[in-house]
Amino acid sequence: MGSVLLLLLLLLVAAHPGGGRVQGPQDEQVPGLKGSPPAPVGTSANFQVHISPELVAVPPGDSVWLNCSHNCPLPGRSSLHTQLRQGQKVSRPGWVSYQLLDVRAWSSIVRCLVTCAGETREATARINAYKPPRSVILEPPVLEGRMYTLRCHVTHVFPVGFMVVTLRRKGRVIYFERLERFTGLDLANVTLTHVLRAGPQDLWQPLTCHARLNLDGLIVRSSSAPVMLTFLDWSPVSIALASTSIVILMGILLAVGAAYLRKYLVTQLPA
Ligand SMILES: *[C@@H]1O[C@H](CO)[C@@H](O)[C@H](O)[C@H]1NC(C)=O
Ligand SMILES: *[C@@H]1O[C@H](CO)[C@@H](O)[C@H](O)[C@H]1NC(C)=O
């Protein structure tokens, strides 16, 4: 039916060269049929794909939404390419919003491809999963023999494998550890232990613990409050022994007191 109409229209236009006045939805297609260049569906030249946000950081295990938009006037075909697990999807003319679930890889590239009038363009985004430490705590040094044991706790951090933990005395590095061997995909707590032989010159020098995440150039730093080395630091064992001896002493005093009281009562009681 449509083609018959078109044919009629063509005949009409051919018969009356001035017949361009004929109006109708078919008008636009006539030039195409005559073999002249197609009307500009336009755009292909400045057809653009955009993804938003282009860089996003989430704590491990979180999900994230990415919005892939384009200016193709036709219904463009859009798809997302990623190793991450995809969740829900919301499509509207001009954009598609994609949900990505349970992001645990520390860094992922996501590509959105849109095809418009046979041409495909793409936009990329990067999703990083990391979490700065909730806390960095250096315990008071414990003196055992002539050695101090230093323990530094770094809590709720990710990715541990990208972390370096450093102990400093008066700002100068005395020990550090790279934690590359940790490849877990969850938030983790890490305890670094270091045994230090300290001399008198180390007394009253501030000790600090530092956690540093190096995420391909993005540096995240956290530090502990300083603690001091003093010879008054007692190991838990000596504290336990000290408490025991206090309890024993109290016991002896009580026993002695009770004995006196009894003697006193006995002497005061009427015969
Ligand atoms: C996606 O992006 C488009 C274009 O910027 C915007 O109009 C739309 O509201 C966005 N959708 C969501 C869910 O953010
Ligand atoms: C890490 O330590 C915190 C306390 O600082 C604790 O609540 C949490 O359960 C620990 N997490 C793991 C994975 O051990």
Short mmCIF file of C-alpha atoms and ligand atoms in Angstrom, two decimals:
data_model
loop_
_atom_site.label_atom_id
_atom_site.label_comp_id
_atom_site.label_asym_id
_atom_site.label_seq_id
_atom_site.Cartn_x
_atom_site.Cartn_y
_atom_site.Cartn_z
CA MET A 1 0.00 0.00 0.00
CA GLY A 2 2.78 2.47 1.03
CA SER A 3 4.88 1.63 -1.99
CA VAL A 4 1.94 2.11 -4.33
CA LEU A 5 1.44 5.55 -2.82
CA LEU A 6 5.13 6.33 -3.21
CA LEU A 7 5.06 5.26 -6.84
CA LEU A 8 2.04 7.48 -7.49
CA LEU A 9 3.83 10.33 -5.77
CA LEU A 10 6.95 9.80 -7.88
CA LEU A 11 4.90 9.79 -11.06
CA LEU A 12 3.21 12.97 -9.90
CA VAL A 13 6.53 14.69 -9.17
CA ALA A 14 7.95 13.53 -12.54
CA ALA A 15 4.89 14.74 -14.42
CA HIS A 16 4.83 18.14 -12.69
CA PRO A 17 8.35 19.34 -11.85
CA GLY A 18 6.79 22.16 -9.86
CA GLY A 19 4.87 19.65 -7.80
CA GLY A 20 7.10 20.01 -4.75
CA ARG A 21 4.19 21.61 -3.04
CA VAL A 22 2.73 18.19 -2.42
CA GLN A 23 3.02 17.71 1.29
CA GLY A 24 3.01 14.49 3.23
CA PRO A 25 5.06 12.21 5.42
CA GLN A 26 6.49 10.54 2.32
CA ASP A 27 8.11 13.78 1.20
CA GLU A 28 11.35 13.16 3.10
CA GLN A 29 11.83 9.79 1.53
CA VAL A 30 11.51 10.95 -2.04
CA PRO A 31 15.05 12.31 -2.34
CA GLY A 32 16.38 9.01 -1.04
CA LEU A 33 14.49 7.12 -3.67
CA LYS A 34 15.94 9.38 -6.31
CA GLY A 35 19.46 8.38 -5.17
CA SER A 36 20.54 11.73 -3.73
CA PRO A 37 22.57 11.64 -0.49
CA PRO A 38 20.49 10.59 2.51
CA ALA A 39 19.07 13.31 4.65
CA PRO A 40 21.36 13.91 7.64
CA VAL A 41 20.18 11.47 10.30
CA GLY A 42 22.77 13.64 11.35
CA THR A 43 24.73 13.23 14.05
CA SER A 44 26.84 10.28 13.28
CA ALA A 45 29.70 12.78 13.08
CA ASN A 46 29.13 14.14 16.55
CA PHE A 47 27.62 10.98 17.96
CA GLN A 48 28.97 10.70 21.51
CA VAL A 49 28.84 8.21 24.33
CA HIS A 50 29.32 9.33 27.90
CA ILE A 51 29.60 7.34 31.10
CA SER A 52 29.07 8.74 34.55
CA PRO A 53 30.77 8.67 36.96
CA GLU A 54 34.05 8.00 35.13
CA LEU A 55 35.90 7.20 38.35
CA VAL A 56 34.27 5.86 41.45
CA ALA A 57 35.61 4.35 44.67
CA VAL A 58 33.51 2.12 46.89
CA PRO A 59 34.22 -0.02 49.95
CA PRO A 60 34.67 -3.68 48.95
CA GLY A 61 31.40 -5.55 48.54
CA ASP A 62 29.35 -2.47 47.70
CA SER A 63 27.35 -2.04 44.52
CA VAL A 64 27.44 0.95 42.22
CA TRP A 65 25.32 2.51 39.45
CA LEU A 66 26.82 3.73 36.19
CA ASN A 67 24.90 5.86 33.73
CA CYS A 68 25.75 5.40 30.07
CA SER A 69 24.23 8.13 27.91
CA HIS A 70 24.46 9.01 24.22
CA ASN A 71 23.10 11.57 21.81
CA CYS A 72 22.06 9.21 19.06
CA PRO A 73 18.65 10.41 17.81
CA LEU A 74 17.77 6.83 16.94
CA PRO A 75 17.19 4.23 19.61
CA GLY A 76 20.89 3.40 20.06
CA ARG A 77 21.88 -0.08 21.13
CA SER A 78 23.84 0.00 24.36
CA SER A 79 25.77 -2.72 26.17
CA LEU A 80 28.10 -2.88 29.15
CA HIS A 81 31.33 -4.88 29.14
CA THR A 82 32.82 -5.72 32.52
CA GLN A 83 34.13 -8.56 34.69
CA LEU A 84 31.91 -7.33 37.50
CA ARG A 85 28.54 -8.87 38.20
CA GLN A 86 25.66 -6.89 36.73
CA GLY A 87 22.45 -6.25 38.61
CA GLN A 88 19.47 -4.15 37.62
CA LYS A 89 19.26 -1.98 34.54
CA VAL A 90 17.12 1.09 33.87
CA SER A 91 16.70 2.13 30.22
CA ARG A 92 15.34 5.41 28.91
CA PRO A 93 15.75 7.05 25.54
CA GLY A 94 19.25 8.47 25.52
CA TRP A 95 20.63 6.64 28.54
CA VAL A 96 20.88 3.34 30.36
CA SER A 97 21.76 3.06 34.01
CA TYR A 98 23.53 -0.17 35.02
CA GLN A 99 23.97 -1.57 38.50
CA LEU A 100 27.17 -3.46 39.31
CA LEU A 101 27.11 -5.74 42.32
CA ASP A 102 29.56 -6.79 45.00
CA VAL A 103 32.58 -4.87 43.74
CA ARG A 104 35.66 -6.56 45.20
CA ALA A 105 38.34 -6.37 42.56
CA TRP A 106 40.45 -3.46 43.71
CA SER A 107 40.27 -1.81 40.27
CA SER A 108 38.01 -2.61 37.30
CA ILE A 109 37.49 -1.06 33.91
CA VAL A 110 33.93 -0.90 32.63
CA ARG A 111 33.17 -0.19 28.95
CA CYS A 112 29.84 1.00 27.64
CA LEU A 113 29.33 0.46 23.90
CA VAL A 114 26.60 2.22 21.96
CA THR A 115 25.76 1.58 18.34
CA CYS A 116 24.11 4.39 16.39
CA ALA A 117 23.28 4.13 12.69
CA GLY A 118 25.77 1.28 12.33
CA GLU A 119 28.58 3.08 14.12
CA THR A 120 29.78 1.94 17.55
CA ARG A 121 31.43 4.19 20.07
CA GLU A 122 32.39 3.57 23.67
CA ALA A 123 33.10 5.26 26.94
CA THR A 124 35.03 3.76 29.86
CA ALA A 125 34.82 4.13 33.58
CA ARG A 126 37.04 2.85 36.37
CA ILE A 127 35.70 1.42 39.59
CA ASN A 128 38.06 1.11 42.53
CA ALA A 129 37.26 -0.77 45.69
CA TYR A 130 39.19 0.41 48.72
CA LYS A 131 38.73 1.39 52.29
CA PRO A 132 41.16 3.49 54.34
CA PRO A 133 41.87 1.96 57.76
CA ARG A 134 39.25 2.66 60.39
CA SER A 135 42.04 2.88 62.94
CA VAL A 136 45.80 2.50 63.32
CA ILE A 137 46.69 1.71 66.92
CA LEU A 138 50.16 1.23 68.36
CA GLU A 139 49.96 -0.61 71.67
CA PRO A 140 52.18 0.57 74.53
CA PRO A 141 55.51 -1.27 74.12
CA VAL A 142 55.88 -4.35 76.29
CA LEU A 143 59.26 -4.91 77.90
CA GLU A 144 60.33 -8.54 78.08
CA GLY A 145 63.88 -9.07 79.24
CA ARG A 146 65.75 -6.32 77.48
CA MET A 147 63.51 -6.33 74.40
CA TYR A 148 60.46 -4.31 73.64
CA THR A 149 57.63 -5.87 71.68
CA LEU A 150 55.73 -3.39 69.53
CA ARG A 151 52.30 -4.28 68.18
CA CYS A 152 50.48 -2.16 65.63
CA HIS A 153 46.86 -2.91 64.72
CA VAL A 154 45.43 -1.66 61.44
CA THR A 155 41.68 -2.31 61.32
CA HIS A 156 39.03 -2.49 58.59
CA VAL A 157 41.29 -1.87 55.65
CA PHE A 158 41.19 -2.93 51.96
CA PRO A 159 43.08 -3.99 49.87
CA VAL A 160 45.68 -5.20 52.36
CA GLY A 161 48.01 -6.35 49.58
CA PHE A 162 48.59 -2.72 48.57
CA MET A 163 49.52 -1.64 52.07
CA VAL A 164 52.86 -0.91 53.68
CA VAL A 165 53.00 -0.64 57.48
CA THR A 166 55.89 1.32 58.95
CA LEU A 167 57.15 1.81 62.50
CA ARG A 168 58.97 5.04 63.17
CA ARG A 169 60.98 6.33 66.09
CA LYS A 170 61.07 10.11 66.25
CA GLY A 171 59.86 10.11 62.64
CA ARG A 172 62.62 7.80 61.36
CA VAL A 173 61.71 4.40 59.93
CA ILE A 174 62.86 1.56 62.18
CA TYR A 175 60.85 -1.21 60.54
CA PHE A 176 58.44 -1.68 57.66
CA GLU A 177 56.52 -4.49 56.06
CA ARG A 178 54.86 -4.77 52.66
CA LEU A 179 51.76 -6.89 52.90
CA GLU A 180 51.64 -8.09 49.27
CA ARG A 181 51.06 -11.67 50.41
CA PHE A 182 47.55 -10.72 51.59
CA THR A 183 45.17 -11.20 48.69
CA GLY A 184 41.84 -11.47 50.53
CA LEU A 185 38.81 -9.78 48.99
CA ASP A 186 37.35 -8.50 52.25
CA LEU A 187 38.00 -5.81 54.77
CA ALA A 188 40.69 -7.08 57.12
CA ASN A 189 42.44 -6.38 60.39
CA VAL A 190 46.20 -6.63 60.37
CA THR A 191 48.59 -6.77 63.32
CA LEU A 192 52.25 -6.04 62.79
CA THR A 193 54.62 -7.21 65.53
CA HIS A 194 58.20 -6.06 65.88
CA VAL A 195 60.75 -6.79 68.59
CA LEU A 196 63.05 -3.92 69.37
CA ARG A 197 66.25 -3.91 71.41
CA ALA A 198 66.15 -0.49 72.97
CA GLY A 199 68.95 1.32 74.73
CA PRO A 200 68.82 4.29 77.09
CA GLN A 201 68.97 6.63 74.10
CA ASP A 202 65.54 5.34 73.03
CA LEU A 203 63.80 6.46 76.19
CA TRP A 204 61.11 9.10 75.78
CA GLN A 205 61.33 8.97 72.01
CA PRO A 206 57.92 8.94 70.34
CA LEU A 207 57.13 5.78 68.41
CA THR A 208 54.44 5.83 65.72
CA CYS A 209 52.88 3.33 63.35
CA HIS A 210 51.89 4.30 59.80
CA ALA A 211 49.71 2.53 57.26
CA ARG A 212 50.07 3.56 53.64
CA LEU A 213 47.95 2.30 50.76
CA ASN A 214 49.40 2.89 47.32
CA LEU A 215 46.60 2.38 44.81
CA ASP A 216 48.31 2.97 41.49
CA GLY A 217 49.33 6.45 42.49
CA LEU A 218 46.43 7.24 44.78
CA ILE A 219 48.07 7.35 48.21
CA VAL A 220 46.02 6.90 51.36
CA ARG A 221 47.82 7.40 54.68
CA SER A 222 46.84 6.85 58.31
CA SER A 223 48.96 7.00 61.45
CA SER A 224 48.70 5.98 65.07
CA ALA A 225 48.98 8.24 68.07
CA PRO A 226 52.57 8.25 69.38
CA VAL A 227 53.64 6.10 72.30
CA MET A 228 56.82 6.48 74.38
CA LEU A 229 59.39 3.92 75.43
CA THR A 230 59.91 4.00 79.18
CA PHE A 231 61.53 1.47 81.48
CA LEU A 232 58.30 1.52 83.43
CA ASP A 233 56.60 -0.54 80.76
CA TRP A 234 55.74 -3.80 82.39
CA SER A 235 54.88 -6.93 80.55
CA PRO A 236 51.45 -8.46 81.28
CA VAL A 237 53.30 -11.23 83.14
CA SER A 238 54.99 -8.83 85.54
CA ILE A 239 51.72 -6.91 86.00
CA ALA A 240 50.00 -10.22 86.79
CA LEU A 241 52.77 -11.17 89.23
CA ALA A 242 52.59 -7.74 90.85
CA SER A 243 48.81 -8.00 91.29
CA THR A 244 49.17 -11.48 92.75
CA SER A 245 51.69 -10.27 95.32
CA ILE A 246 49.40 -7.37 96.27
CA VAL A 247 46.53 -9.81 96.79
CA ILE A 248 48.76 -12.08 98.91
CA LEU A 249 49.89 -9.07 100.98
CA MET A 250 46.28 -7.97 101.48
CA GLY A 251 45.45 -11.53 102.53
CA ILE A 252 48.27 -11.54 105.09
CA LEU A 253 47.20 -8.13 106.45
CA LEU A 254 43.60 -9.29 106.77
CA ALA A 255 44.69 -12.47 108.54
CA VAL A 256 46.89 -10.50 110.92
CA GLY A 257 44.05 -8.01 111.53
CA ALA A 258 41.60 -10.84 112.27
CA ALA A 259 44.06 -12.43 114.71
CA TYR A 260 44.46 -9.12 116.59
CA LEU A 261 40.70 -8.61 116.69
CA ARG A 262 40.15 -12.06 118.10
CA LYS A 263 42.85 -11.53 120.74
CA TYR A 264 41.29 -8.13 121.58
CA LEU A 265 37.79 -9.57 121.88
CA VAL A 266 39.01 -12.47 123.99
CA THR A 267 40.78 -10.12 126.43
CA GLN A 268 37.78 -7.75 126.63
CA LEU A 269 35.19 -10.41 127.21
CA PRO A 270 34.09 -10.67 130.81
CA ALA A 271 35.34 -13.81 132.43
C1 LIG B 1 21.60 9.45 33.15
O1 LIG B 1 22.17 10.49 32.40
C2 LIG B 1 21.23 11.25 31.66
C3 LIG B 1 22.02 12.23 30.80
O2 LIG B 1 22.98 12.92 31.54
C4 LIG B 1 20.30 11.95 32.63
O3 LIG B 1 19.33 12.71 31.92
C5 LIG B 1 19.60 10.89 33.48
O4 LIG B 1 18.76 11.49 34.43
C6 LIG B 1 20.61 10.01 34.16
N1 LIG B 1 19.92 8.92 34.84
C7 LIG B 1 20.18 8.59 36.09
C8 LIG B 1 19.43 7.41 36.64
O5 LIG B 1 20.98 9.19 36.78
C1 LIG B 2 38.45 -6.19 63.16
O1 LIG B 2 38.52 -5.55 64.41
C2 LIG B 2 37.31 -4.96 64.85
C3 LIG B 2 37.59 -4.27 66.18
O2 LIG B 2 38.62 -3.36 66.05
C4 LIG B 2 36.24 -6.02 64.98
O3 LIG B 2 35.03 -5.42 65.35
C5 LIG B 2 36.07 -6.73 63.65
O4 LIG B 2 35.17 -7.80 63.80
C6 LIG B 2 37.41 -7.27 63.15
N1 LIG B 2 37.22 -7.77 61.82
C7 LIG B 2 37.79 -8.88 61.37
C8 LIG B 2 37.51 -9.25 59.97
O5 LIG B 2 38.53 -9.56 62.07
#
